[in-house]
XYZ file of C-alpha atoms in Angstrom:
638
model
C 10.702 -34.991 -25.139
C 8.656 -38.084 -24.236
C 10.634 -41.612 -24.549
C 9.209 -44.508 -25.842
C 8.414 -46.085 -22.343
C 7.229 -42.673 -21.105
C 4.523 -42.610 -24.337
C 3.468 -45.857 -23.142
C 3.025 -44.881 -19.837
C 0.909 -41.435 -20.763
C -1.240 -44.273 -22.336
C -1.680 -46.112 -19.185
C -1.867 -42.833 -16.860
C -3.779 -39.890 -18.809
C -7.294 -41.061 -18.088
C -10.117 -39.394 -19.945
C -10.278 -36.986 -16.832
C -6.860 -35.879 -17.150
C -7.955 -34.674 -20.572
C -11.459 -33.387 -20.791
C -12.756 -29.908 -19.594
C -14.538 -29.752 -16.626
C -16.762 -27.289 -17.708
C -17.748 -29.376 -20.836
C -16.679 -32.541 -19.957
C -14.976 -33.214 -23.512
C -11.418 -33.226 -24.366
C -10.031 -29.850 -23.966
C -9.913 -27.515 -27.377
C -8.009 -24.340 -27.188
C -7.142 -25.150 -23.539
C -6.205 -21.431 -21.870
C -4.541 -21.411 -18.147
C -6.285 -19.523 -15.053
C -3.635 -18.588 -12.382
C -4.487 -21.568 -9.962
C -3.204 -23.508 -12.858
C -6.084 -25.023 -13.464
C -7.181 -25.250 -17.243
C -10.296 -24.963 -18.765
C -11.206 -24.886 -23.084
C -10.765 -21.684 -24.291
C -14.531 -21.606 -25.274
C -16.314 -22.886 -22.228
C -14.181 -20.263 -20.041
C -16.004 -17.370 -22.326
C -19.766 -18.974 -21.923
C -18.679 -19.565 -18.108
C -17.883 -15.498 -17.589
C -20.570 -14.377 -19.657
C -23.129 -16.568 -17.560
C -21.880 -14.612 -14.503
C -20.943 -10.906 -16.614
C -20.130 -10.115 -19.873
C -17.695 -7.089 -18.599
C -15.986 -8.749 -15.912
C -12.893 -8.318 -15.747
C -12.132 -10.890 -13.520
C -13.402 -14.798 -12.984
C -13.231 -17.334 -10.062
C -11.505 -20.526 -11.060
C -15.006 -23.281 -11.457
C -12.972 -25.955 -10.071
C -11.163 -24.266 -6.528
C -12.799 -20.161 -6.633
C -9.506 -18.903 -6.872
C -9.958 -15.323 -8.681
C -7.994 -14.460 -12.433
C -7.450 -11.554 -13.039
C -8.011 -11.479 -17.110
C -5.852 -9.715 -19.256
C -7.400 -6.420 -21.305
C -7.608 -8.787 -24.267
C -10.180 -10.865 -21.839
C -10.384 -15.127 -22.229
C -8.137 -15.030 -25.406
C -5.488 -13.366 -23.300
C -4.181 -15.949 -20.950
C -1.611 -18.135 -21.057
C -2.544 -20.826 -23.577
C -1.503 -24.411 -22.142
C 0.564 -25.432 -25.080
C 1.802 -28.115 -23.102
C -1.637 -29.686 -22.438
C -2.250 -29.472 -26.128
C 0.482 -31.421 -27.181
C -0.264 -34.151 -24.744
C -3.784 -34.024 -26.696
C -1.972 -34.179 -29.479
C 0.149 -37.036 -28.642
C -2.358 -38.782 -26.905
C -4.847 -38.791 -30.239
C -2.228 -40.124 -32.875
C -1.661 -42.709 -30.489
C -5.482 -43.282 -30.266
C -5.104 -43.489 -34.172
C -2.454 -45.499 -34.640
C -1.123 -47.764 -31.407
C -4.801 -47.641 -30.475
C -5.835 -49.342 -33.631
C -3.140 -51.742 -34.521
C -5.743 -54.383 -35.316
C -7.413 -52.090 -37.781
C -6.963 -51.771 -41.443
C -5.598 -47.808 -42.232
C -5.544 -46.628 -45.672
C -3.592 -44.216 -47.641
C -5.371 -40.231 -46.776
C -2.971 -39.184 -50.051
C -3.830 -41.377 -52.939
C -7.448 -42.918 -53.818
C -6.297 -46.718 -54.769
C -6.939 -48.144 -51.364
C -3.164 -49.430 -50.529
C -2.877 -49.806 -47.044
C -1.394 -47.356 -45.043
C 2.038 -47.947 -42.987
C 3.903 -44.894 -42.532
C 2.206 -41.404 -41.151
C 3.716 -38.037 -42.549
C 3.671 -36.072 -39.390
C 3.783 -32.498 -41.139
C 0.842 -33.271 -43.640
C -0.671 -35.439 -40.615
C -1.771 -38.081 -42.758
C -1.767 -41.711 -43.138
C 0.181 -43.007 -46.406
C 1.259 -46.104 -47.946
C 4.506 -47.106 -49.781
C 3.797 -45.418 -52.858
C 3.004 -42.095 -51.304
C 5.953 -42.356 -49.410
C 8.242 -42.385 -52.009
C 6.799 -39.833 -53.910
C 7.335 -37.585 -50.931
C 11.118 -38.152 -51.228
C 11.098 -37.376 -54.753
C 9.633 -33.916 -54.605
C 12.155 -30.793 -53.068
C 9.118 -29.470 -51.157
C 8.154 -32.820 -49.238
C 11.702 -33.855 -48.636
C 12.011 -32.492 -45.457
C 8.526 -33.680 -44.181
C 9.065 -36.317 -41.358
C 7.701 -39.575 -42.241
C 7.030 -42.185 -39.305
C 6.134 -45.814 -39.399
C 3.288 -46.881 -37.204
C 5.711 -49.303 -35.487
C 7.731 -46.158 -34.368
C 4.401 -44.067 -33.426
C 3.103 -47.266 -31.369
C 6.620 -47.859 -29.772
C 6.797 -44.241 -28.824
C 9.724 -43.476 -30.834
C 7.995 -40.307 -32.459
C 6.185 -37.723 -30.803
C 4.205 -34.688 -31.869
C 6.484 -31.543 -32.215
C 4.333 -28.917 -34.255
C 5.578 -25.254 -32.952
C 2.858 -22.960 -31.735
C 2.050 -20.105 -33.545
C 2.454 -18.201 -30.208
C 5.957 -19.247 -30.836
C 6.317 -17.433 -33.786
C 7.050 -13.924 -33.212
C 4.465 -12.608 -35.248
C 6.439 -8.623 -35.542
C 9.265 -10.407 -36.829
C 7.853 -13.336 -38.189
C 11.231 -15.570 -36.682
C 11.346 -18.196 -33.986
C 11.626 -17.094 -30.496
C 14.374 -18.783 -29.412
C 15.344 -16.001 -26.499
C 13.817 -15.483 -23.244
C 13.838 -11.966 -21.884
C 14.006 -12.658 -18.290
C 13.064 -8.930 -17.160
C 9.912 -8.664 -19.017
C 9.242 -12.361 -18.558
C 8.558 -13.108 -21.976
C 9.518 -15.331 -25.162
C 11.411 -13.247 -27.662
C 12.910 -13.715 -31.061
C 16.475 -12.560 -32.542
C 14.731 -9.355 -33.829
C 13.212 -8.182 -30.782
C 16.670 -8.589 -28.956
C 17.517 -5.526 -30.928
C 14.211 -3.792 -31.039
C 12.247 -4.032 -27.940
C 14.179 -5.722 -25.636
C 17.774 -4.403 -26.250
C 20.629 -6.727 -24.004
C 21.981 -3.540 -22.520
C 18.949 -2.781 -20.537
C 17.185 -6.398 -20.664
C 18.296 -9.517 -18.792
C 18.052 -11.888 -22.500
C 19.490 -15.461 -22.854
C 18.685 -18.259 -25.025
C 15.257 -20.700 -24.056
C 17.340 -23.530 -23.441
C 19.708 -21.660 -20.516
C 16.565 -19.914 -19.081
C 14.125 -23.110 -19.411
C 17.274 -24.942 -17.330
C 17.934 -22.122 -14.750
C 13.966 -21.616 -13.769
C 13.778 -25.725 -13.719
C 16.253 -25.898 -11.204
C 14.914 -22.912 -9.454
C 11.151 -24.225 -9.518
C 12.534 -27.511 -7.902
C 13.472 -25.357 -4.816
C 9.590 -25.087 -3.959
C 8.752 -28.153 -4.063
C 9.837 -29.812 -0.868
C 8.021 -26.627 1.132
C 5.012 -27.571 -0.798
C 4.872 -31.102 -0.151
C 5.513 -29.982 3.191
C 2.357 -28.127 3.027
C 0.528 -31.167 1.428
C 1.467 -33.471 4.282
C 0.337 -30.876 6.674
C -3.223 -30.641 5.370
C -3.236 -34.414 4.864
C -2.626 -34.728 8.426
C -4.857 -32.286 9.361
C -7.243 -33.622 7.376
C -7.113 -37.269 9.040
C -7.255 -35.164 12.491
C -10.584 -33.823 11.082
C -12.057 -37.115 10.351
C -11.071 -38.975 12.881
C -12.718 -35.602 15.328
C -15.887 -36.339 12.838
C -15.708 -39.793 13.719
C -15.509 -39.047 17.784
C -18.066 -36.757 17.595
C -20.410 -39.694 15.943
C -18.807 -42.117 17.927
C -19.290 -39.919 21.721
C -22.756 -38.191 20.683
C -24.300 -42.245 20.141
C -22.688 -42.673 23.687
C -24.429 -39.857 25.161
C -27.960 -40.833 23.772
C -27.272 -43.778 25.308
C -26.755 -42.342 28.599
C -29.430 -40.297 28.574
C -31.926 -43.677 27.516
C -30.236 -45.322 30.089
C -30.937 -42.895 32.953
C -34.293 -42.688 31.477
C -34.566 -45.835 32.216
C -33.600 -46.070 35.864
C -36.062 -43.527 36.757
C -38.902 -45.092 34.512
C -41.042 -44.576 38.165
C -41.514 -40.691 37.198
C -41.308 -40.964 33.602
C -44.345 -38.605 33.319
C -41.951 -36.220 34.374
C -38.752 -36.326 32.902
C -39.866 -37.168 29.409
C -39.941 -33.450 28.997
C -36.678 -33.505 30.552
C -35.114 -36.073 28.162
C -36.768 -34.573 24.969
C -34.445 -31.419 25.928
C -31.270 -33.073 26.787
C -31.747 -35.156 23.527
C -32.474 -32.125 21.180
C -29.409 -30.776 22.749
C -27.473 -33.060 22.061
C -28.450 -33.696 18.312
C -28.088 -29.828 18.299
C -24.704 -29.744 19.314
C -23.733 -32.826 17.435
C -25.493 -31.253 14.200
C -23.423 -27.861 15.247
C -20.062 -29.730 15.973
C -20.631 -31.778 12.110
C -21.396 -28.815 10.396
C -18.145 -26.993 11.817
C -16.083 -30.003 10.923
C -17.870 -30.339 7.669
C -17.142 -26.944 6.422
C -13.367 -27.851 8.140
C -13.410 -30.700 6.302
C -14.211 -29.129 3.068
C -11.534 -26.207 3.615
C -8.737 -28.409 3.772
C -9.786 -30.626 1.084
C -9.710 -27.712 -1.336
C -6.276 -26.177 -0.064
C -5.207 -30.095 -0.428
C -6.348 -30.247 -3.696
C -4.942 -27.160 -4.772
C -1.807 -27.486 -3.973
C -1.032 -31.287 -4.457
C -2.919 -30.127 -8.285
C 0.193 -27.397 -8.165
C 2.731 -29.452 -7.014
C 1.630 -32.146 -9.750
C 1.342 -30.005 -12.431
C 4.692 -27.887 -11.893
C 6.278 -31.526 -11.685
C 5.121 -32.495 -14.582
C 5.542 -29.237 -16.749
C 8.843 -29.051 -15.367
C 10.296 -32.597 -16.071
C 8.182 -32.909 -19.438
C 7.777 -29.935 -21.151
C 9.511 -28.408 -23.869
C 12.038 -25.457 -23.150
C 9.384 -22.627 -24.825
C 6.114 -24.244 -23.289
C 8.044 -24.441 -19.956
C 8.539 -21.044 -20.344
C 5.702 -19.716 -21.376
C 3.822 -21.199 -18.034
C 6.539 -20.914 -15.974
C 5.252 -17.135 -14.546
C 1.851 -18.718 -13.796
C 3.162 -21.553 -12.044
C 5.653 -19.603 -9.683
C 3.163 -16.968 -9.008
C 0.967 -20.028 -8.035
C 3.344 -21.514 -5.729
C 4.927 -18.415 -4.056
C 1.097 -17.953 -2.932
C 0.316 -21.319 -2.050
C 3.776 -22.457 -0.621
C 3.374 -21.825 3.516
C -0.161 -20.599 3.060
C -1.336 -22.186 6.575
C -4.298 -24.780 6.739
C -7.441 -23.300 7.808
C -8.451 -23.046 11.164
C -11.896 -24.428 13.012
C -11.999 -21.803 15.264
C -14.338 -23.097 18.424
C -14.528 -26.425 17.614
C -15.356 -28.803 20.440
C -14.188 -32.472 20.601
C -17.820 -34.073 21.397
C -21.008 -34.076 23.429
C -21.171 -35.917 26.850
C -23.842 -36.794 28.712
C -23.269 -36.633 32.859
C -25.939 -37.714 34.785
C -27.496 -36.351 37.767
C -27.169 -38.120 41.210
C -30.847 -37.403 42.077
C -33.631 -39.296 40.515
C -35.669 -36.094 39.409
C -36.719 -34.558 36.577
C -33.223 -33.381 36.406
C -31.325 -36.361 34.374
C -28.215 -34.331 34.077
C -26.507 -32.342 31.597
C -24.957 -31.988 27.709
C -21.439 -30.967 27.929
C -19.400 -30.587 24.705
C -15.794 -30.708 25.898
C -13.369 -33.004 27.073
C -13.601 -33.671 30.537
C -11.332 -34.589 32.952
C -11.604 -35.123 36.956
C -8.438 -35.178 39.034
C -7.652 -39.049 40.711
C -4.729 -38.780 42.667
C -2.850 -35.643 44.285
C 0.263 -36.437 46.517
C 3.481 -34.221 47.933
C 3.841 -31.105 49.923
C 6.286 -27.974 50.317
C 9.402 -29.715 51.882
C 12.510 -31.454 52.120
C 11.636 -34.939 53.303
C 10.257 -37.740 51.735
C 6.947 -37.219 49.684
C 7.762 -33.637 49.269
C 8.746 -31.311 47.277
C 10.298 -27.803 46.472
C 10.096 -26.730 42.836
C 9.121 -30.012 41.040
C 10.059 -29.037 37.299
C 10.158 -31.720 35.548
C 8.323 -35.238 35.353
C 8.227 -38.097 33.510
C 6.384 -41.747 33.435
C 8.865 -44.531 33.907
C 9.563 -48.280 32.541
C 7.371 -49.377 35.115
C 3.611 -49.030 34.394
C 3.528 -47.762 38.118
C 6.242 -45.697 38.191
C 6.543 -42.214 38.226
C 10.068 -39.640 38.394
C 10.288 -35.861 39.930
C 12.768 -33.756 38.593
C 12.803 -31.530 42.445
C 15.106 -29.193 41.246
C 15.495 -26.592 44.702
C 16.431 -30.446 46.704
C 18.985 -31.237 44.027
C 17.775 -34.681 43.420
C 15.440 -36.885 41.191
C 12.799 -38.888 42.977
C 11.032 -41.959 42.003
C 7.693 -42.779 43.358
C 4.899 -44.416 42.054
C 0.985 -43.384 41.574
C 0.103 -43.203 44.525
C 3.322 -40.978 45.949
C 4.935 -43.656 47.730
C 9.085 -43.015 47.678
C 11.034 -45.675 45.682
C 14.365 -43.868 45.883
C 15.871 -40.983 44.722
C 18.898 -39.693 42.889
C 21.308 -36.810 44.320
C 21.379 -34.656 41.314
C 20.638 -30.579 40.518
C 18.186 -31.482 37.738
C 15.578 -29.289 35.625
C 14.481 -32.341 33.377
C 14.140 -35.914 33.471
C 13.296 -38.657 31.047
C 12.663 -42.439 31.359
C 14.292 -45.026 29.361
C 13.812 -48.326 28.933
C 16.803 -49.233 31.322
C 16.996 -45.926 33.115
C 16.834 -42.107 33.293
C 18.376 -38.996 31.500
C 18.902 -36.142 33.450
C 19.381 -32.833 31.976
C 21.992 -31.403 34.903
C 23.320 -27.574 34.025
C 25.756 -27.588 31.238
C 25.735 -31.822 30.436
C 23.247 -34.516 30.355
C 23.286 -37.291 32.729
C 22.278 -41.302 32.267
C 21.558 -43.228 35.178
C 20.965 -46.853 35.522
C 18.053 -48.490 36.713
C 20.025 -48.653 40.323
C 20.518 -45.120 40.000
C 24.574 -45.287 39.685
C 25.534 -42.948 37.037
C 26.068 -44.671 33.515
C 27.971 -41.634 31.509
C 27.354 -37.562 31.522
C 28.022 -35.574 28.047
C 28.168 -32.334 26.771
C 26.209 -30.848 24.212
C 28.768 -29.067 23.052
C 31.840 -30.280 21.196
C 34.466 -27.914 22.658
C 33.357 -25.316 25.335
C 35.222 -22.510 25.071
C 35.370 -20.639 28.338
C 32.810 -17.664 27.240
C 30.611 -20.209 25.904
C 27.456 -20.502 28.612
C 25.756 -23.768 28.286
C 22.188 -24.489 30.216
C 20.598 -27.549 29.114
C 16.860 -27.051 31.017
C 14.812 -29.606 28.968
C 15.391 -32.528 26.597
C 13.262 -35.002 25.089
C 13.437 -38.690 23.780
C 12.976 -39.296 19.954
C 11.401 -42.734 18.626
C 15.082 -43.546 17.129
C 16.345 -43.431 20.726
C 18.229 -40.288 20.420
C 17.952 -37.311 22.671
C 16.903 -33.780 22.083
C 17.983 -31.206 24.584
C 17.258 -27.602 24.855
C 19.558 -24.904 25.969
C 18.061 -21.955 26.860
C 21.415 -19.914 27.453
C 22.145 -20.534 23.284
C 18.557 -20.936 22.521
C 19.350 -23.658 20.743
C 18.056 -27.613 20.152
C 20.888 -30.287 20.040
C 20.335 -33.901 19.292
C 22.396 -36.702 20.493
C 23.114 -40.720 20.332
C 23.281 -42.507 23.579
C 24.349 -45.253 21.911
C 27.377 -43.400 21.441
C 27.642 -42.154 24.950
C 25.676 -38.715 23.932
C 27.714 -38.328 20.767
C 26.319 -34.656 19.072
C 24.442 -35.609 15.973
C 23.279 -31.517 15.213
C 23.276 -28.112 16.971
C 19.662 -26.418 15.755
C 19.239 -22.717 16.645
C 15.722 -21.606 17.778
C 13.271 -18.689 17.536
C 11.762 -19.759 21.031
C 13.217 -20.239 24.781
C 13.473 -23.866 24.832
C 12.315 -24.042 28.635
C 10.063 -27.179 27.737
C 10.027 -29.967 24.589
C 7.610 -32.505 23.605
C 8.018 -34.391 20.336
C 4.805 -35.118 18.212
C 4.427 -38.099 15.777
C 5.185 -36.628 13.085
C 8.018 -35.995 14.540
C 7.915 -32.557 14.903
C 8.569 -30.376 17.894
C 6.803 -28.339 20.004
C 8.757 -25.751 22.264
C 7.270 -24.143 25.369
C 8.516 -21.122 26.383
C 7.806 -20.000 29.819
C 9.503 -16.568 29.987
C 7.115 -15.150 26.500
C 3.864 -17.283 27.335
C 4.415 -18.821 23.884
C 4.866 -22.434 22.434
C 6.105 -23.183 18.930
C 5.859 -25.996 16.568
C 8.946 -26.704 14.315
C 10.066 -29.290 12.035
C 13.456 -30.291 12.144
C 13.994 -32.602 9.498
C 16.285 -30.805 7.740
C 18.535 -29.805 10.191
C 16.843 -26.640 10.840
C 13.696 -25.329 12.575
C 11.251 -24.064 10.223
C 8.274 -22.490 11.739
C 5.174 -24.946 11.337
C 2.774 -22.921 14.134
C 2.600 -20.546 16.841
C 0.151 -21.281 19.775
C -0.540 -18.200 21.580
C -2.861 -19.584 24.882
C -5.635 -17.577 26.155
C -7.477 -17.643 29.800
C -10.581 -15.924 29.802
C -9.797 -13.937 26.376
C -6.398 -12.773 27.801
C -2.861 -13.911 26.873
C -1.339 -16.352 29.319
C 1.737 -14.653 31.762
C 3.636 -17.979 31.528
C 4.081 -21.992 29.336
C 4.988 -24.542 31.281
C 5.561 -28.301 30.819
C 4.489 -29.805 27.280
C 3.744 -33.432 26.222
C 2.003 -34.972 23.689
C -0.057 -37.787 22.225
C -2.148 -39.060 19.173
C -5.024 -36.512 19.911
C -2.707 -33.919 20.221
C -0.850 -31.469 22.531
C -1.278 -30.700 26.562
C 0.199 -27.394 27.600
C 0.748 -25.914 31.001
C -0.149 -22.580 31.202
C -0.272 -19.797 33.966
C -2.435 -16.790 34.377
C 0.227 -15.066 36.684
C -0.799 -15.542 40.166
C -0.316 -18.926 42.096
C -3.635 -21.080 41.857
C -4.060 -19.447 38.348
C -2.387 -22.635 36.338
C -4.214 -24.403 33.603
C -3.918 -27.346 31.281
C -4.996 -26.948 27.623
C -5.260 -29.189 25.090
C -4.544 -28.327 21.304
C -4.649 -30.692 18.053
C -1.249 -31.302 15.992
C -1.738 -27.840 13.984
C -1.720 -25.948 17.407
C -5.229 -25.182 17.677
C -7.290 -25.105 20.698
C -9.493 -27.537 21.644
C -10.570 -28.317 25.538
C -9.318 -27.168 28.852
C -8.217 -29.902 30.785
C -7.926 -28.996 34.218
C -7.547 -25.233 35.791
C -6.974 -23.994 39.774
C -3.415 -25.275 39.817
C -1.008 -23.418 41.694
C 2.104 -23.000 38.987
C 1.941 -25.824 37.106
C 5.616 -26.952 35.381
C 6.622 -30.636 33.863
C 3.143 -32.375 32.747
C 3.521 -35.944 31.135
C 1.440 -38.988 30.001
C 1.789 -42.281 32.654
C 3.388 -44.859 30.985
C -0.468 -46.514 29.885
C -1.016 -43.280 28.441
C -4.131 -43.053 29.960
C -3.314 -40.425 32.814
C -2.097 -37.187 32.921
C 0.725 -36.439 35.461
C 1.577 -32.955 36.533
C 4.725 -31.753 38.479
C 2.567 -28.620 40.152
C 5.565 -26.896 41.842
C 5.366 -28.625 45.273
C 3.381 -31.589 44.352
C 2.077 -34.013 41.747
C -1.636 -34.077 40.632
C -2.700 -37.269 38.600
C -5.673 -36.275 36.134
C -7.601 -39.045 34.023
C -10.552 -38.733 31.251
C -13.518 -39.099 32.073
């Protein structure tokens, strides 16, 4: 029941919106439920499915298109929002009384104009002094419950008329049970009737009403999950909406700039530029229209569920045991649907149009492309043993040093530093399949334990990541990755496991997380989430591990030339997204794809590599370094 701050605070909150119909736009009468919880007057629901069929026997929600199935009774059938109503109720006697404390109320009762201060809340009238004690005086009005205004504008008193629906109208007593096979509000007779304990689950309102509360509170952290999903989604859309505005006004430019250097034949090219810019405003106009119908798709899952999420809150912390009940079916139906439904995908979206201009002054100004493009700047390192080469460069990572760059060359057994360019810097003697950079060093991730290394290469410390090894316990730590709290996850592909560590406390184990995936490769996102590359299934994973285990966010499944990939190699990430290594099956076959935070394709980056493995960012983020077996291939954006 609403507290006296809480009353105050509906006052502040509940907006006319929050109680009006949005079919009518007045405050809801008769308010009835639809299954996406969404409520609608009782009234308006029957002139809105007679406008599209009399006889249908089922309507899409007005608000989100969800479909109800109605009951054989029709509108009048579904769940009436009883809890809705008496937040009407409430909302109007404050309206009436706090509302109008200035105003002068009169007696409703008695016709000699006293002024009103009290408000009998059964007869719901207004009534002054006299009235008031002539209600104690009779046997019939004793037990009516009289409130002064001062307690009705404090928010001492609220509205608590029963529902008829409450009444059980075969037995004419209270239904103060809750059958919890049929789902249903019962009374004391129809425990003995129609829903007899020995084959019915029955217990009293207040037991059920706290059970289901507590059990309703169990979806709500996967749904708010789901919420900050599509929000981020969402702000990936717009901000690809925004590019796409942002990169299409570059490419006009570029093609009115070339115009311009070749003004000498412009008899010619105008044709020519008239294309390329109808092109581009096509592709731009295509590109907008995808992410507006994108856009619009994850705005109404957003809605929806935040609207669930909201309203199950709300019903569940405010109202009474028997309205509780009698939406609580709707509102878990609602949520088991919603709760992991996945956002919606833009299938063949592209990230913007670009304009690349010919090198011969013709009528040929150059052409629209509508991907990401990326030309390869630097390529260093050879099948070897010696300095500036390599055998089986796995892993890769940008160092402290803007210029810096480190080789995990696992067949050599060391780690080598070099910069851009390929030039040696030194090297560390170490079997390694990973390396990261810290800010005063390197990780290493060396068989069974992880190894830090100063800046002068000396070893710091080694850990395991495992507490105790027990001697049938096989431990292969083949990746790891830095979190923005400093600590370090590692992946062990012999447990298939993720464990997290503090170097701070010399690699001290924080968590063990078990996996679905092959942990052969780890990137970290910034939401924090993972993403898992496994190289064996051709498959990388998104998880979120925030709760200490991995829960399944999305699947990415990568493609070449409509055919599943044979191998996933190195992974990193950054704001736009994730880069993947990928591998056809044959040497020369490797690719590099990029995919947003939600795992969906958008561009190929580069292709013709011969078995690509460790890929990373340079430390200005504005390169991408790959470790391609027996070399390193430096790729910028064009």
């Amino acid at each position: 029941m609403a507290t006296g701050s809480s009353v105050r605070s509906t006052l502040q909150e509940i907006s006319a919106k929050h109680l009006e119909c949005s079919i009518c736009t007045d405050r809801f009468k008769q308010p009835k439920l639809l299954d996406c919880q969404h409520t609608f007057c009782g009234e308006c629901l029957v002139k809105y499915r007679d406008g599209m069929s009399p006889r249908a026997t089922n309507i899409p929600c007005p608000v989100c298109r969800q479909e109800t199935i109605l009951p054989k009774s029709g509108i009048q059938g579904l769940k009436s929002n009883f809890h809705l109503a008496s937040l009407i109720e409430e909302f109007e006697l404050q309206e009436k009384v706090s509302c109008s404390a200035e105003a002068k109320l009169l007696c409703q009762v008695c016709d000699k104009g006293n002024d009103a201060k009290d408000r009998c809340m059964d007869c719901e009238r207004n009534i002054c002094k006299d009235c008031c004690k002539t209600h104690q005086q009779f046997p019939t009005l004793k037990t009516h419950k009289i409130a002064s205004f001062d307690d009705i504008r404090q928010g001492k008193v609220t509205v608590t008329k029963q529902p008829d629906e409450y009444t059980c109208h075969e037995h004419e007593g209270v239904k103060k049970f809750y059958c919890k096979t049929c789902d249903e509000l019962i009374c004391q007779g129809c425990t003995v009737v129609d829903h007899q304990t020995a084959t019915h689950d029955v217990t009293g309102t207040g037991t059920a009403s706290r059970e289901y509360r507590e059990s309703l509170k169990k979806y709500f952290p996967a749904l708010d999950r789901d919420i900050q999903d599509l929000d981020a989604s969402l702000r990936e859309t717009t901000a690809a909406k925004k590019m796409v505005n942002v990169k299409t006004a570059k490419a006009r430019k570029g093609v009115q700039d070339r115009t311009a250097e070749v003004i000498a034949v412009i008899a010619k090219i105008k044709a020519e530029e008239k294309k390329l810019l109808d092109e581009i405003t096509n592709q731009a106009q295509e590109q907008n229209k995808r992410l507006d119908e994108h856009e619009k798709s994850l705005k109404n899952m957003l809605l929806r569920k935040k609207h669930s999420l909201k309203t199950s809150q709300e019903v569940s912390s405010n109202a009474s045991d028997s309205d509780f009940l009698s939406l609580y079916p709707v509102i878990k139906n609602d949520m088991d649907k919603l709760i992991g439904q996945p956002a919606p995908k833009a299938a063949g979206l592209k990230s913007h149009p670009v304009f690349v201009k010919s090198q011969k002054l013709d009528i040929d100004l150059g052409k629209v492309m509508v991907e990401d493009t990326w030309d390869m700047c630097q390529s260093f390192g050879k099948q070897g043993q010696g300095e500036g080469e390599f055998e089986a460069a796995r892993g890769i990572a940008a160092a402290a040093d803007p210029d810096e760059i480190v080789v995990a060359d696992w067949k050599n057994k060391r780690v080598v530093i070099c910069d851009k360019q390929g030039k040696t810097k030194g090297s560390i003697s170490v079997i390694s399949d990973d390396v990261k950079a810290l800010s005063d060093g390197w990780v290493v991730s060396s068989l069974s334990v992880l190894k830090v290394y100063k800046r002068d290469r000396t070893l710091a410390y080694e850990f395991r990541t495992i507490d105790r090894e027990a001697g049938k316990t096989t431990v292969h730590v083949v990746s790891l990755v830095l979190l923005d709290n400093g600590n370090i996850i590692a992946g062990d592909d012999s447990r298939k496991v993720l464990t997290e560590h503090q170097p701070g406390s010399k690699g001290k184990l924080i968590r063990t997380i078990p996996v679905s995936l092959q942990p052969d490769y780890l990137a970290v996102l910034n939401n924090g989430r993972i993403v898992i590359s496994d190289w064996e299934q051709g498959l990388a994973g998104i998880v979120d591990v925030s709760d200490g285990k991995a829960a399944e966010v999305a699947t990415i499944q990568p493609t070449i030339d409509g055919k599943p990939v044979k191998r996933c190699g190195g992974v990193c990430s950054n704001s736009s997204g994730i880069y993947l290594a990928v591998v056809r099956g044959y040497v020369n076959t490797g690719h590099i794809h990029h995919y947003n935070c939600a795992g969906q394709f958008v561009s190929c980056v580069a292709q013709g590599l011969f078995s690509p493995c460790g890929i990373t960012f340079t430390a200005d983020g504005q390169q991408l370094a790959v470790a391609d077996f027996n070399s390193v291939k430096i790729y910028r954006k064009v």
